[in-house]
């Protein structure tokens, strides 16, 4: 969307979002790899890294999925990134977020909320979640 209203909205909101993330966010690394064909799995090789300021927090309770076997919610996270700071294609698998030595893998496409390019919302699996049964993809993971 590149109409005049969209451009005005983007110009007005982008500095506010960046300031909010600067004040309350976290230092995150966006790692863009290659070779991953599905969500919630690591790429086969690490590629380019982008240092970003974003907000990383647990998924709100109302959005958590519950596993049928245990009736317990599956831990997950959500990250918010300033749209102007994201130069990678987040609509295809093969990327993940790093924070304080932990990898957070996306569970689906990132969402450009409102379609204005102001804020990206990333749904992420909890660190340590097994991604491949019988073949853990991170050291120390178990299934």
PDB file of C-alpha atoms in Angstrom:
ATOM      1  CA  UNK A   1       0.000   0.000   0.000  1.00  0.00           C
ATOM      2  CA  UNK A   2       1.537   3.231  -1.092  1.00  0.00           C
ATOM      3  CA  UNK A   3      -1.330   5.712  -1.141  1.00  0.00           C
ATOM      4  CA  UNK A   4      -0.956   9.152   0.440  1.00  0.00           C
ATOM      5  CA  UNK A   5      -2.836   8.108   3.590  1.00  0.00           C
ATOM      6  CA  UNK A   6      -0.595   5.082   4.060  1.00  0.00           C
ATOM      7  CA  UNK A   7       2.538   7.132   3.547  1.00  0.00           C
ATOM      8  CA  UNK A   8       1.335   9.724   6.085  1.00  0.00           C
ATOM      9  CA  UNK A   9       0.464   7.021   8.620  1.00  0.00           C
ATOM     10  CA  UNK A  10       3.818   5.336   8.141  1.00  0.00           C
ATOM     11  CA  UNK A  11       5.653   8.653   8.523  1.00  0.00           C
ATOM     12  CA  UNK A  12       3.719   9.470  11.723  1.00  0.00           C
ATOM     13  CA  UNK A  13       3.890   6.059  13.407  1.00  0.00           C
ATOM     14  CA  UNK A  14       7.351   4.753  12.501  1.00  0.00           C
ATOM     15  CA  UNK A  15       9.272   7.148  14.812  1.00  0.00           C
ATOM     16  CA  UNK A  16       6.843   6.397  17.658  1.00  0.00           C
ATOM     17  CA  UNK A  17       7.254   2.630  17.230  1.00  0.00           C
ATOM     18  CA  UNK A  18      11.040   2.954  17.101  1.00  0.00           C
ATOM     19  CA  UNK A  19      11.020   5.078  20.270  1.00  0.00           C
ATOM     20  CA  UNK A  20       8.770   2.580  22.056  1.00  0.00           C
ATOM     21  CA  UNK A  21      11.098  -0.289  21.131  1.00  0.00           C
ATOM     22  CA  UNK A  22      14.163   1.740  22.105  1.00  0.00           C
ATOM     23  CA  UNK A  23      12.673   2.469  25.544  1.00  0.00           C
ATOM     24  CA  UNK A  24      11.094  -0.892  26.374  1.00  0.00           C
ATOM     25  CA  UNK A  25      12.458  -3.415  23.886  1.00  0.00           C
ATOM     26  CA  UNK A  26      15.233  -5.970  23.749  1.00  0.00           C
ATOM     27  CA  UNK A  27      18.361  -6.362  21.661  1.00  0.00           C
ATOM     28  CA  UNK A  28      17.477  -9.102  19.181  1.00  0.00           C
ATOM     29  CA  UNK A  29      19.299 -10.725  16.314  1.00  0.00           C
ATOM     30  CA  UNK A  30      17.415 -11.766  13.204  1.00  0.00           C
ATOM     31  CA  UNK A  31      19.255 -14.730  11.689  1.00  0.00           C
ATOM     32  CA  UNK A  32      18.390 -15.417   8.073  1.00  0.00           C
ATOM     33  CA  UNK A  33      19.596 -18.830   6.961  1.00  0.00           C
ATOM     34  CA  UNK A  34      18.865 -21.013   4.004  1.00  0.00           C
ATOM     35  CA  UNK A  35      17.533 -24.465   3.380  1.00  0.00           C
ATOM     36  CA  UNK A  36      14.609 -24.670   5.813  1.00  0.00           C
ATOM     37  CA  UNK A  37      11.375 -25.834   4.200  1.00  0.00           C
ATOM     38  CA  UNK A  38       8.998 -25.589   7.152  1.00  0.00           C
ATOM     39  CA  UNK A  39       8.161 -23.399  10.118  1.00  0.00           C
ATOM     40  CA  UNK A  40       9.533 -24.094  13.600  1.00  0.00           C
ATOM     41  CA  UNK A  41      12.689 -25.712  12.219  1.00  0.00           C
ATOM     42  CA  UNK A  42      16.154 -24.227  11.919  1.00  0.00           C
ATOM     43  CA  UNK A  43      17.731 -23.469   8.570  1.00  0.00           C
ATOM     44  CA  UNK A  44      20.406 -25.873   7.426  1.00  0.00           C
ATOM     45  CA  UNK A  45      23.071 -23.190   7.470  1.00  0.00           C
ATOM     46  CA  UNK A  46      23.327 -19.860   9.222  1.00  0.00           C
ATOM     47  CA  UNK A  47      23.453 -16.898   6.945  1.00  0.00           C
ATOM     48  CA  UNK A  48      23.113 -13.181   7.447  1.00  0.00           C
ATOM     49  CA  UNK A  49      22.435 -11.642  10.861  1.00  0.00           C
ATOM     50  CA  UNK A  50      20.663  -8.341  11.508  1.00  0.00           C
ATOM     51  CA  UNK A  51      20.896  -6.638  14.903  1.00  0.00           C
ATOM     52  CA  UNK A  52      17.492  -5.160  15.765  1.00  0.00           C
ATOM     53  CA  UNK A  53      15.686  -3.579  18.658  1.00  0.00           C
ATOM     54  CA  UNK A  54      12.374  -5.322  19.256  1.00  0.00           C
ATOM     55  CA  UNK A  55       9.993  -6.375  21.964  1.00  0.00           C
ATOM     56  CA  UNK A  56      10.057 -10.076  22.935  1.00  0.00           C
ATOM     57  CA  UNK A  57       7.482 -11.355  25.378  1.00  0.00           C
ATOM     58  CA  UNK A  58       5.502 -14.481  26.267  1.00  0.00           C
ATOM     59  CA  UNK A  59       2.389 -15.032  24.184  1.00  0.00           C
ATOM     60  CA  UNK A  60      -0.700 -13.750  25.986  1.00  0.00           C
ATOM     61  CA  UNK A  61      -2.553 -16.535  27.787  1.00  0.00           C
ATOM     62  CA  UNK A  62      -5.661 -16.091  25.651  1.00  0.00           C
ATOM     63  CA  UNK A  63      -3.639 -16.987  22.534  1.00  0.00           C
ATOM     64  CA  UNK A  64      -1.778 -20.020  23.870  1.00  0.00           C
ATOM     65  CA  UNK A  65      -2.575 -23.398  22.346  1.00  0.00           C
ATOM     66  CA  UNK A  66      -3.362 -26.256  24.685  1.00  0.00           C
ATOM     67  CA  UNK A  67      -1.953 -29.712  24.061  1.00  0.00           C
ATOM     68  CA  UNK A  68      -4.622 -32.406  24.012  1.00  0.00           C
ATOM     69  CA  UNK A  69      -2.600 -34.950  25.975  1.00  0.00           C
ATOM     70  CA  UNK A  70      -1.694 -32.809  28.968  1.00  0.00           C
ATOM     71  CA  UNK A  71      -4.282 -30.021  28.811  1.00  0.00           C
ATOM     72  CA  UNK A  72      -1.438 -27.590  29.506  1.00  0.00           C
ATOM     73  CA  UNK A  73      -0.655 -24.547  27.370  1.00  0.00           C
ATOM     74  CA  UNK A  74       2.316 -24.796  25.026  1.00  0.00           C
ATOM     75  CA  UNK A  75       4.781 -22.044  25.893  1.00  0.00           C
ATOM     76  CA  UNK A  76       5.412 -19.623  23.068  1.00  0.00           C
ATOM     77  CA  UNK A  77       6.586 -16.080  22.486  1.00  0.00           C
ATOM     78  CA  UNK A  78       5.703 -13.111  20.325  1.00  0.00           C
ATOM     79  CA  UNK A  79       8.120 -10.475  19.035  1.00  0.00           C
ATOM     80  CA  UNK A  80       7.347  -7.034  17.669  1.00  0.00           C
ATOM     81  CA  UNK A  81       9.766  -5.387  15.243  1.00  0.00           C
ATOM     82  CA  UNK A  82       9.698  -1.970  13.632  1.00  0.00           C
ATOM     83  CA  UNK A  83       8.767  -2.562  10.004  1.00  0.00           C
ATOM     84  CA  UNK A  84      11.283  -0.040   8.723  1.00  0.00           C
ATOM     85  CA  UNK A  85      14.104  -2.014  10.391  1.00  0.00           C
ATOM     86  CA  UNK A  86      13.274  -5.357   8.760  1.00  0.00           C
ATOM     87  CA  UNK A  87      14.914  -5.880   5.389  1.00  0.00           C
ATOM     88  CA  UNK A  88      14.559  -9.681   5.214  1.00  0.00           C
ATOM     89  CA  UNK A  89      11.658 -11.661   3.757  1.00  0.00           C
ATOM     90  CA  UNK A  90       9.841 -12.995   6.827  1.00  0.00           C
ATOM     91  CA  UNK A  91       7.167 -14.738   4.766  1.00  0.00           C
ATOM     92  CA  UNK A  92       9.333 -17.778   4.019  1.00  0.00           C
ATOM     93  CA  UNK A  93      10.892 -20.275   6.478  1.00  0.00           C
ATOM     94  CA  UNK A  94      14.599 -20.188   7.215  1.00  0.00           C
ATOM     95  CA  UNK A  95      14.948 -17.361   9.748  1.00  0.00           C
ATOM     96  CA  UNK A  96      14.833 -17.146  13.525  1.00  0.00           C
ATOM     97  CA  UNK A  97      15.365 -14.683  16.357  1.00  0.00           C
ATOM     98  CA  UNK A  98      18.199 -14.881  18.889  1.00  0.00           C
ATOM     99  CA  UNK A  99      18.075 -13.252  22.308  1.00  0.00           C
ATOM    100  CA  UNK A 100      20.573 -13.799  25.131  1.00  0.00           C
ATOM    101  CA  UNK A 101      21.973 -16.936  23.514  1.00  0.00           C
ATOM    102  CA  UNK A 102      18.564 -18.546  22.945  1.00  0.00           C
ATOM    103  CA  UNK A 103      17.012 -19.305  19.560  1.00  0.00           C
ATOM    104  CA  UNK A 104      13.337 -18.545  19.004  1.00  0.00           C
ATOM    105  CA  UNK A 105      12.019 -20.193  15.838  1.00  0.00           C
ATOM    106  CA  UNK A 106       8.957 -18.840  14.010  1.00  0.00           C
ATOM    107  CA  UNK A 107       5.865 -20.991  13.972  1.00  0.00           C
ATOM    108  CA  UNK A 108       4.383 -19.265  10.907  1.00  0.00           C
ATOM    109  CA  UNK A 109       4.716 -16.228   8.637  1.00  0.00           C
ATOM    110  CA  UNK A 110       5.427 -12.920  10.297  1.00  0.00           C
ATOM    111  CA  UNK A 111       2.497 -10.517  10.061  1.00  0.00           C
ATOM    112  CA  UNK A 112       2.701  -6.940   8.859  1.00  0.00           C
ATOM    113  CA  UNK A 113      -0.049  -5.696  11.175  1.00  0.00           C
ATOM    114  CA  UNK A 114      -2.387  -3.405   9.315  1.00  0.00           C
ATOM    115  CA  UNK A 115      -0.435  -3.845   6.096  1.00  0.00           C
ATOM    116  CA  UNK A 116       1.254  -0.482   6.583  1.00  0.00           C
ATOM    117  CA  UNK A 117       4.818  -1.698   7.082  1.00  0.00           C
ATOM    118  CA  UNK A 118       4.991  -0.119  10.543  1.00  0.00           C
ATOM    119  CA  UNK A 119       5.097  -3.172  12.863  1.00  0.00           C
ATOM    120  CA  UNK A 120       5.913  -6.832  12.202  1.00  0.00           C
ATOM    121  CA  UNK A 121       4.508  -9.424  14.610  1.00  0.00           C
ATOM    122  CA  UNK A 122       6.401 -12.716  14.898  1.00  0.00           C
ATOM    123  CA  UNK A 123       4.924 -15.826  16.538  1.00  0.00           C
ATOM    124  CA  UNK A 124       7.816 -17.814  18.003  1.00  0.00           C
ATOM    125  CA  UNK A 125       8.245 -21.209  19.657  1.00  0.00           C
ATOM    126  CA  UNK A 126       9.709 -21.290  23.146  1.00  0.00           C
ATOM    127  CA  UNK A 127      13.473 -21.917  23.294  1.00  0.00           C
ATOM    128  CA  UNK A 128      14.271 -25.591  23.671  1.00  0.00           C
ATOM    129  CA  UNK A 129      11.108 -26.804  21.992  1.00  0.00           C
ATOM    130  CA  UNK A 130      11.891 -29.930  19.985  1.00  0.00           C
ATOM    131  CA  UNK A 131      11.391 -29.331  16.311  1.00  0.00           C
ATOM    132  CA  UNK A 132      12.037 -32.781  14.880  1.00  0.00           C
ATOM    133  CA  UNK A 133      11.002 -35.913  16.759  1.00  0.00           C
ATOM    134  CA  UNK A 134      13.972 -38.211  17.308  1.00  0.00           C
ATOM    135  CA  UNK A 135      16.353 -35.734  15.713  1.00  0.00           C
ATOM    136  CA  UNK A 136      16.767 -32.685  17.957  1.00  0.00           C
ATOM    137  CA  UNK A 137      17.990 -29.717  15.975  1.00  0.00           C
ATOM    138  CA  UNK A 138      19.616 -27.873  18.887  1.00  0.00           C
ATOM    139  CA  UNK A 139      22.313 -29.199  21.247  1.00  0.00           C
ATOM    140  CA  UNK A 140      20.854 -30.375  24.532  1.00  0.00           C
ATOM    141  CA  UNK A 141      17.308 -30.737  23.242  1.00  0.00           C
ATOM    142  CA  UNK A 142      15.417 -33.886  24.088  1.00  0.00           C
ATOM    143  CA  UNK A 143      12.155 -35.385  22.970  1.00  0.00           C
TER     144      UNK A 143
END
